[in-house]
């Protein structure tokens, strides 16, 4: 009987594991920890950091052993709980490791946080970001939920899948990206709303507003999945799947603003094929043509991008799409047909806390 009882206790201990010891660290002006940077030194694997509303002009790193962490705002509102990188290195405020407002080397969850001014103050595109993820010990996932990224050099950055990004899978849900580009660098095309080069990137129900001189979503990941996003670009690209890889795009609205297009609407393998070449899966999109010469570019010879399962709408009689190969693009109407009913560019459905 004693042995059975002891065995039950052991099983309970094993099932509880480290979660039984997980701590909650409170951050705010009246809390034990005044800033997130103060709290991170006490954080262990499985711990939760809860941050009161406020603007925190601080950066911090999450070490490789602080796995399965949660960092979230108390309010859930990323426009009230803000981490401000103050422009990064070039403005005299170094980011963590020179890379991110939050630099993480471990998987976990970040929720309800706003990231602003993460780099770009030096007017050089050098990979600074609001959130930078790399060097995970094992293949594992970072979850970003209900966050906002505004006016960073890159909103999120993950380095190459053949290097420090090899074990990084990242999922972003219900988040908003806008104006992320190097401050003052107006035409180099290297500041993006996200720049992902890791193992896997999943985007679901996000709002992408123009990263005026970069791309909304630039991915070199081995696998990129985009679901039900709102994506409106200006002089960059809605989707820049620069190195090929496995691509699935389902649902959502894709459109553009500004003058005649100077870049590509959607491109696949437009720079190289380092992530492999596969036939993209594209379905359920609503594409709204609003200006002349928006380009859909498939640079993968022998591969077809088929848009037959998408819906096209037109916001202007002067709108058109240009198809570029050598890969094939099918199912796209390149100009408004006779008798077209023109529509306004649909607006994104913002969460209730956003005051635009």
Short mmCIF file of C-alpha atoms in Angstrom, two decimals:
data_model
loop_
_atom_site.label_atom_id
_atom_site.label_comp_id
_atom_site.label_asym_id
_atom_site.label_seq_id
_atom_site.Cartn_x
_atom_site.Cartn_y
_atom_site.Cartn_z
CA UNK A 1 0.00 0.00 0.00
CA UNK A 2 2.84 2.31 0.92
CA UNK A 3 4.48 1.61 -2.42
CA UNK A 4 1.27 2.38 -4.32
CA UNK A 5 0.81 5.67 -2.48
CA UNK A 6 4.41 6.65 -3.14
CA UNK A 7 3.96 5.78 -6.81
CA UNK A 8 0.90 8.00 -7.07
CA UNK A 9 2.82 10.90 -5.54
CA UNK A 10 5.63 10.41 -8.03
CA UNK A 11 3.18 10.39 -10.94
CA UNK A 12 1.56 13.60 -9.72
CA UNK A 13 4.95 15.25 -9.41
CA UNK A 14 5.93 14.17 -12.89
CA UNK A 15 2.65 15.36 -14.39
CA UNK A 16 2.92 18.74 -12.70
CA UNK A 17 6.56 19.07 -13.75
CA UNK A 18 8.06 22.53 -13.82
CA UNK A 19 4.60 24.16 -14.14
CA UNK A 20 4.10 23.55 -10.43
CA UNK A 21 7.02 25.89 -9.80
CA UNK A 22 6.12 28.46 -12.44
CA UNK A 23 6.01 32.04 -11.15
CA UNK A 24 4.11 35.15 -12.18
CA UNK A 25 6.20 38.33 -12.28
CA UNK A 26 4.31 41.64 -12.15
CA UNK A 27 5.77 44.70 -13.86
CA UNK A 28 4.68 48.33 -13.41
CA UNK A 29 5.33 51.53 -11.50
CA UNK A 30 3.72 50.14 -8.33
CA UNK A 31 4.94 46.56 -8.78
CA UNK A 32 7.94 44.61 -7.53
CA UNK A 33 9.57 45.03 -10.93
CA UNK A 34 9.44 48.51 -12.43
CA UNK A 35 10.37 47.54 -15.99
CA UNK A 36 10.39 44.31 -18.02
CA UNK A 37 14.18 44.44 -17.97
CA UNK A 38 14.12 44.36 -14.17
CA UNK A 39 11.90 41.27 -14.22
CA UNK A 40 13.71 39.24 -16.85
CA UNK A 41 16.62 38.50 -14.53
CA UNK A 42 14.26 36.61 -12.22
CA UNK A 43 12.41 34.76 -14.98
CA UNK A 44 12.69 30.99 -15.40
CA UNK A 45 11.31 28.46 -17.86
CA UNK A 46 7.52 28.37 -17.71
CA UNK A 47 7.20 31.72 -15.92
CA UNK A 48 4.73 34.48 -16.84
CA UNK A 49 5.50 38.20 -16.91
CA UNK A 50 2.47 40.51 -16.76
CA UNK A 51 3.13 44.16 -17.65
CA UNK A 52 0.93 47.07 -16.62
CA UNK A 53 -0.02 49.74 -19.16
CA UNK A 54 2.65 52.32 -19.90
CA UNK A 55 5.48 53.11 -22.29
CA UNK A 56 8.70 51.36 -21.28
CA UNK A 57 11.86 52.73 -22.86
CA UNK A 58 13.80 49.56 -22.29
CA UNK A 59 15.07 46.48 -24.11
CA UNK A 60 15.76 42.97 -22.85
CA UNK A 61 16.86 39.50 -23.85
CA UNK A 62 15.31 36.11 -23.17
CA UNK A 63 17.97 33.48 -22.62
CA UNK A 64 18.09 30.10 -24.29
CA UNK A 65 16.93 28.25 -21.15
CA UNK A 66 13.86 30.42 -20.42
CA UNK A 67 11.64 28.21 -22.56
CA UNK A 68 7.84 28.21 -22.61
CA UNK A 69 7.70 31.70 -21.15
CA UNK A 70 4.71 34.04 -21.41
CA UNK A 71 5.11 37.81 -21.59
CA UNK A 72 1.85 39.71 -21.82
CA UNK A 73 0.19 43.00 -21.03
CA UNK A 74 -2.25 43.18 -18.15
CA UNK A 75 -4.80 44.99 -20.34
CA UNK A 76 -4.38 43.00 -23.54
CA UNK A 77 -4.08 46.33 -25.40
CA UNK A 78 -0.82 46.74 -27.38
CA UNK A 79 -1.52 50.46 -27.85
CA UNK A 80 -1.40 51.01 -24.09
CA UNK A 81 1.42 48.63 -23.14
CA UNK A 82 4.37 49.71 -25.30
CA UNK A 83 8.05 48.87 -25.56
CA UNK A 84 9.95 51.78 -27.15
CA UNK A 85 13.37 51.10 -28.69
CA UNK A 86 13.97 54.84 -29.20
CA UNK A 87 15.49 54.30 -32.65
CA UNK A 88 18.12 51.77 -31.65
CA UNK A 89 21.88 52.00 -32.03
CA UNK A 90 21.92 54.94 -34.41
CA UNK A 91 19.96 57.05 -31.95
CA UNK A 92 22.23 56.16 -29.05
CA UNK A 93 19.92 53.52 -27.56
CA UNK A 94 21.40 50.07 -28.28
CA UNK A 95 18.92 47.25 -28.69
CA UNK A 96 19.54 43.89 -27.01
CA UNK A 97 22.60 42.38 -28.71
CA UNK A 98 22.19 45.25 -31.16
CA UNK A 99 19.22 43.40 -32.65
CA UNK A 100 15.83 43.75 -30.96
CA UNK A 101 13.72 45.51 -28.36
CA UNK A 102 13.04 41.94 -27.30
CA UNK A 103 15.71 39.48 -28.37
CA UNK A 104 14.67 35.90 -27.66
CA UNK A 105 16.69 32.70 -27.90
CA UNK A 106 13.84 30.57 -26.55
CA UNK A 107 10.29 29.65 -27.57
CA UNK A 108 7.26 31.02 -25.73
CA UNK A 109 4.37 33.46 -26.08
CA UNK A 110 4.29 37.26 -26.38
CA UNK A 111 0.82 38.75 -26.13
CA UNK A 112 -0.78 42.21 -26.12
CA UNK A 113 2.49 44.19 -26.45
CA UNK A 114 3.21 47.18 -28.70
CA UNK A 115 6.68 47.54 -30.27
CA UNK A 116 7.79 50.95 -31.58
CA UNK A 117 11.03 52.54 -32.81
CA UNK A 118 13.03 49.32 -32.82
CA UNK A 119 16.06 50.40 -34.81
CA UNK A 120 16.56 52.39 -37.97
CA UNK A 121 17.98 55.47 -36.25
CA UNK A 122 21.31 54.92 -38.00
CA UNK A 123 19.53 54.97 -41.38
CA UNK A 124 21.22 51.68 -42.24
CA UNK A 125 19.39 48.42 -42.87
CA UNK A 126 21.22 46.12 -40.46
CA UNK A 127 18.52 43.78 -39.15
CA UNK A 128 17.33 45.71 -36.12
CA UNK A 129 13.76 44.88 -35.13
CA UNK A 130 11.01 45.20 -32.60
CA UNK A 131 11.21 41.45 -31.97
CA UNK A 132 14.24 39.36 -32.93
CA UNK A 133 14.23 35.56 -32.56
CA UNK A 134 17.19 33.20 -33.10
CA UNK A 135 19.31 30.34 -31.75
CA UNK A 136 16.59 28.14 -30.21
CA UNK A 137 18.14 24.96 -28.76
CA UNK A 138 15.61 22.70 -30.51
CA UNK A 139 12.98 23.13 -33.21
CA UNK A 140 10.19 24.97 -31.37
CA UNK A 141 7.65 27.76 -31.73
CA UNK A 142 7.39 31.38 -30.71
CA UNK A 143 3.79 32.62 -30.59
CA UNK A 144 3.00 36.31 -31.11
CA UNK A 145 -0.61 37.17 -30.32
CA UNK A 146 -2.51 40.46 -30.39
CA UNK A 147 0.60 42.63 -30.72
CA UNK A 148 1.37 45.77 -32.73
CA UNK A 149 4.56 46.74 -34.56
CA UNK A 150 4.95 50.33 -35.73
CA UNK A 151 7.93 52.31 -37.08
CA UNK A 152 10.57 49.68 -36.38
CA UNK A 153 13.37 48.89 -38.84
CA UNK A 154 11.70 45.48 -39.06
CA UNK A 155 8.67 44.54 -37.04
CA UNK A 156 9.90 40.96 -36.55
CA UNK A 157 13.21 39.53 -37.74
CA UNK A 158 14.40 35.89 -37.86
CA UNK A 159 17.77 35.05 -39.48
CA UNK A 160 18.47 32.29 -41.98
CA UNK A 161 17.19 28.71 -41.77
CA UNK A 162 20.72 27.49 -42.51
CA UNK A 163 22.06 29.43 -39.53
CA UNK A 164 20.70 30.89 -36.30
CA UNK A 165 17.10 30.66 -37.53
CA UNK A 166 17.22 26.91 -38.16
CA UNK A 167 15.15 25.96 -35.11
CA UNK A 168 12.78 28.92 -35.13
CA UNK A 169 9.13 28.40 -35.93
CA UNK A 170 7.01 31.51 -35.48
CA UNK A 171 3.25 31.98 -35.44
CA UNK A 172 1.70 35.46 -35.51
CA UNK A 173 -2.02 35.93 -34.86
CA UNK A 174 -4.37 38.94 -34.62
CA UNK A 175 -1.53 41.45 -34.81
CA UNK A 176 -1.06 44.76 -36.64
CA UNK A 177 1.99 45.86 -38.65
CA UNK A 178 2.50 49.38 -40.00
CA UNK A 179 5.27 51.73 -41.19
CA UNK A 180 8.11 49.39 -40.31
CA UNK A 181 11.16 50.54 -42.28
CA UNK A 182 14.53 52.18 -41.56
CA UNK A 183 13.94 55.75 -40.41
CA UNK A 184 15.08 58.06 -43.17
CA UNK A 185 16.11 55.23 -45.51
CA UNK A 186 13.48 55.75 -48.13
CA UNK A 187 14.32 53.46 -51.00
CA UNK A 188 16.65 50.58 -50.11
CA UNK A 189 13.81 48.09 -49.68
CA UNK A 190 15.44 46.39 -46.70
CA UNK A 191 13.15 47.44 -43.86
CA UNK A 192 10.02 45.30 -43.68
CA UNK A 193 6.97 44.72 -41.57
CA UNK A 194 8.43 41.25 -41.04
CA UNK A 195 11.57 39.62 -42.38
CA UNK A 196 11.50 35.89 -41.67
CA UNK A 197 14.23 33.48 -42.72
CA UNK A 198 13.73 30.69 -40.19
CA UNK A 199 12.18 27.24 -40.40
CA UNK A 200 8.43 28.04 -40.43
CA UNK A 201 6.27 31.15 -40.47
CA UNK A 202 2.51 31.14 -39.93
CA UNK A 203 0.42 34.32 -40.22
CA UNK A 204 -3.24 34.22 -39.24
CA UNK A 205 -5.80 37.06 -39.13
CA UNK A 206 -3.19 39.83 -39.11
CA UNK A 207 -3.48 43.36 -40.49
CA UNK A 208 -0.62 44.50 -42.71
CA UNK A 209 -0.54 48.22 -43.50
CA UNK A 210 2.08 49.73 -45.80
CA UNK A 211 5.73 49.33 -44.96
CA UNK A 212 6.20 52.11 -47.45
CA UNK A 213 9.69 51.37 -48.71
CA UNK A 214 9.92 47.70 -47.81
CA UNK A 215 7.63 44.70 -47.98
CA UNK A 216 4.70 43.85 -45.79
CA UNK A 217 5.65 40.19 -45.43
CA UNK A 218 9.08 39.07 -46.59
CA UNK A 219 9.71 35.40 -45.96
CA UNK A 220 12.62 33.13 -46.79
CA UNK A 221 11.31 30.45 -44.42
CA UNK A 222 11.24 26.85 -45.56
CA UNK A 223 7.46 26.89 -45.04
CA UNK A 224 5.20 29.97 -45.12
CA UNK A 225 1.48 29.78 -44.36
CA UNK A 226 -0.76 32.86 -44.56
CA UNK A 227 -4.41 32.67 -43.52
CA UNK A 228 -7.18 35.28 -43.53
CA UNK A 229 -4.92 38.34 -43.44
CA UNK A 230 -5.69 41.91 -44.52
CA UNK A 231 -2.71 43.07 -46.58
CA UNK A 232 -2.44 46.52 -48.18
CA UNK A 233 0.89 47.63 -49.60
CA UNK A 234 2.34 50.80 -51.11
CA UNK A 235 5.79 50.73 -52.73
CA UNK A 236 6.79 47.29 -51.46
CA UNK A 237 5.11 43.92 -51.83
CA UNK A 238 2.15 42.37 -50.09
CA UNK A 239 3.88 38.98 -50.12
CA UNK A 240 7.57 38.60 -50.93
CA UNK A 241 8.38 34.88 -50.79
CA UNK A 242 11.90 35.64 -51.87
CA UNK A 243 13.59 32.23 -51.74
CA UNK A 244 10.73 29.94 -52.70
CA UNK A 245 9.81 27.25 -50.18
CA UNK A 246 6.42 25.75 -49.36
CA UNK A 247 3.76 28.46 -49.63
CA UNK A 248 0.08 28.28 -48.69
CA UNK A 249 -2.13 31.40 -48.86
CA UNK A 250 -5.80 31.07 -47.97
CA UNK A 251 -8.47 33.70 -47.45
CA UNK A 252 -8.01 37.38 -46.71
CA UNK A 253 -7.93 40.66 -48.65
CA UNK A 254 -4.99 41.88 -50.75
CA UNK A 255 -4.81 45.35 -52.26
CA UNK A 256 -2.55 48.38 -52.81
CA UNK A 257 -2.51 52.15 -52.39
CA UNK A 258 -0.47 54.98 -53.83
CA UNK A 259 0.59 55.89 -57.37
CA UNK A 260 1.41 53.56 -60.25
CA UNK A 261 3.12 50.44 -58.93
CA UNK A 262 6.89 50.52 -58.58
CA UNK A 263 7.21 47.01 -57.19
CA UNK A 264 5.52 43.64 -57.14
CA UNK A 265 2.16 42.77 -55.63
CA UNK A 266 3.07 39.15 -54.90
CA UNK A 267 6.30 37.38 -55.83
CA UNK A 268 7.60 33.83 -55.47
CA UNK A 269 11.30 32.86 -55.61
CA UNK A 270 12.10 36.31 -56.94
CA UNK A 271 15.64 36.35 -55.48
CA UNK A 272 16.72 32.70 -55.32
CA UNK A 273 15.48 29.14 -54.75
CA UNK A 274 17.39 28.41 -51.54
CA UNK A 275 14.25 27.24 -49.70
CA UNK A 276 13.28 24.83 -52.47
CA UNK A 277 10.66 25.07 -55.22
CA UNK A 278 7.11 23.82 -54.71
CA UNK A 279 3.77 24.61 -56.31
CA UNK A 280 2.10 27.25 -54.12
CA UNK A 281 -1.40 26.63 -52.77
CA UNK A 282 -3.53 29.77 -53.23
CA UNK A 283 -7.27 29.87 -52.52
CA UNK A 284 -10.05 32.00 -51.13
CA UNK A 285 -8.29 35.37 -51.50
CA UNK A 286 -10.05 38.59 -52.46
CA UNK A 287 -7.71 40.66 -54.62
CA UNK A 288 -8.73 44.29 -55.17
CA UNK A 289 -7.03 45.99 -58.13
CA UNK A 290 -6.64 49.71 -57.45
CA UNK A 291 -3.78 51.03 -59.61
CA UNK A 292 -1.94 50.37 -62.83
CA UNK A 293 0.83 47.85 -63.26
CA UNK A 294 0.76 45.88 -60.01
CA UNK A 295 2.97 42.87 -60.74
CA UNK A 296 2.51 39.22 -59.85
CA UNK A 297 5.88 37.60 -60.36
CA UNK A 298 6.62 33.88 -60.37
CA UNK A 299 10.35 33.46 -60.84
CA UNK A 300 10.29 29.66 -60.48
CA UNK A 301 10.52 28.10 -63.91
CA UNK A 302 8.28 25.06 -64.32
CA UNK A 303 6.04 26.03 -61.37
CA UNK A 304 2.49 27.42 -61.69
CA UNK A 305 0.88 29.93 -59.33
CA UNK A 306 -2.84 29.36 -59.84
CA UNK A 307 -5.27 32.07 -58.71
CA UNK A 308 -8.39 30.41 -60.12
CA UNK A 309 -9.82 29.94 -56.62
CA UNK A 310 -9.60 33.65 -55.77
CA UNK A 311 -12.04 36.54 -56.19
CA UNK A 312 -11.02 39.70 -58.04
CA UNK A 313 -12.57 43.12 -57.44
CA UNK A 314 -11.70 46.46 -59.01
CA UNK A 315 -11.46 49.85 -57.31
CA UNK A 316 -10.42 51.83 -60.40
CA UNK A 317 -10.95 51.66 -64.17
CA UNK A 318 -7.22 52.34 -64.56
CA UNK A 319 -6.16 49.39 -62.43
CA UNK A 320 -4.24 46.52 -64.00
CA UNK A 321 -1.99 43.60 -63.18
CA UNK A 322 1.22 42.64 -64.93
CA UNK A 323 2.35 39.00 -65.02
CA UNK A 324 6.05 38.19 -64.90
CA UNK A 325 7.79 34.82 -65.30
CA UNK A 326 9.55 32.62 -66.17
CA UNK A 327 7.15 30.64 -63.99
CA UNK A 328 3.48 30.49 -64.94
CA UNK A 329 0.69 32.57 -63.36
CA UNK A 330 -2.88 31.53 -64.16
CA UNK A 331 -6.34 32.62 -63.08
CA UNK A 332 -5.62 36.37 -62.90
CA UNK A 333 -7.66 38.87 -64.94
CA UNK A 334 -5.21 41.61 -65.83
CA UNK A 335 -7.67 44.51 -66.38
CA UNK A 336 -11.28 45.31 -65.42
CA UNK A 337 -13.70 43.57 -67.80
CA UNK A 338 -16.38 45.58 -69.58
CA UNK A 339 -19.32 46.26 -67.29
CA UNK A 340 -17.27 46.02 -64.10
CA UNK A 341 -18.88 47.45 -60.96
CA UNK A 342 -16.16 49.32 -59.10
CA UNK A 343 -15.83 49.05 -55.34
CA UNK A 344 -14.09 51.00 -52.62
CA UNK A 345 -10.95 49.43 -51.22
CA UNK A 346 -12.20 47.57 -48.18
CA UNK A 347 -10.97 48.77 -44.82
CA UNK A 348 -9.48 46.38 -42.29
CA UNK A 349 -11.60 45.35 -39.34
CA UNK A 350 -9.56 46.67 -36.44
CA UNK A 351 -9.88 45.38 -32.89
CA UNK A 352 -12.04 47.69 -30.76
CA UNK A 353 -9.08 49.18 -28.89
CA UNK A 354 -7.51 50.67 -32.05
CA UNK A 355 -8.28 54.36 -32.57
CA UNK A 356 -7.52 55.06 -36.26
#
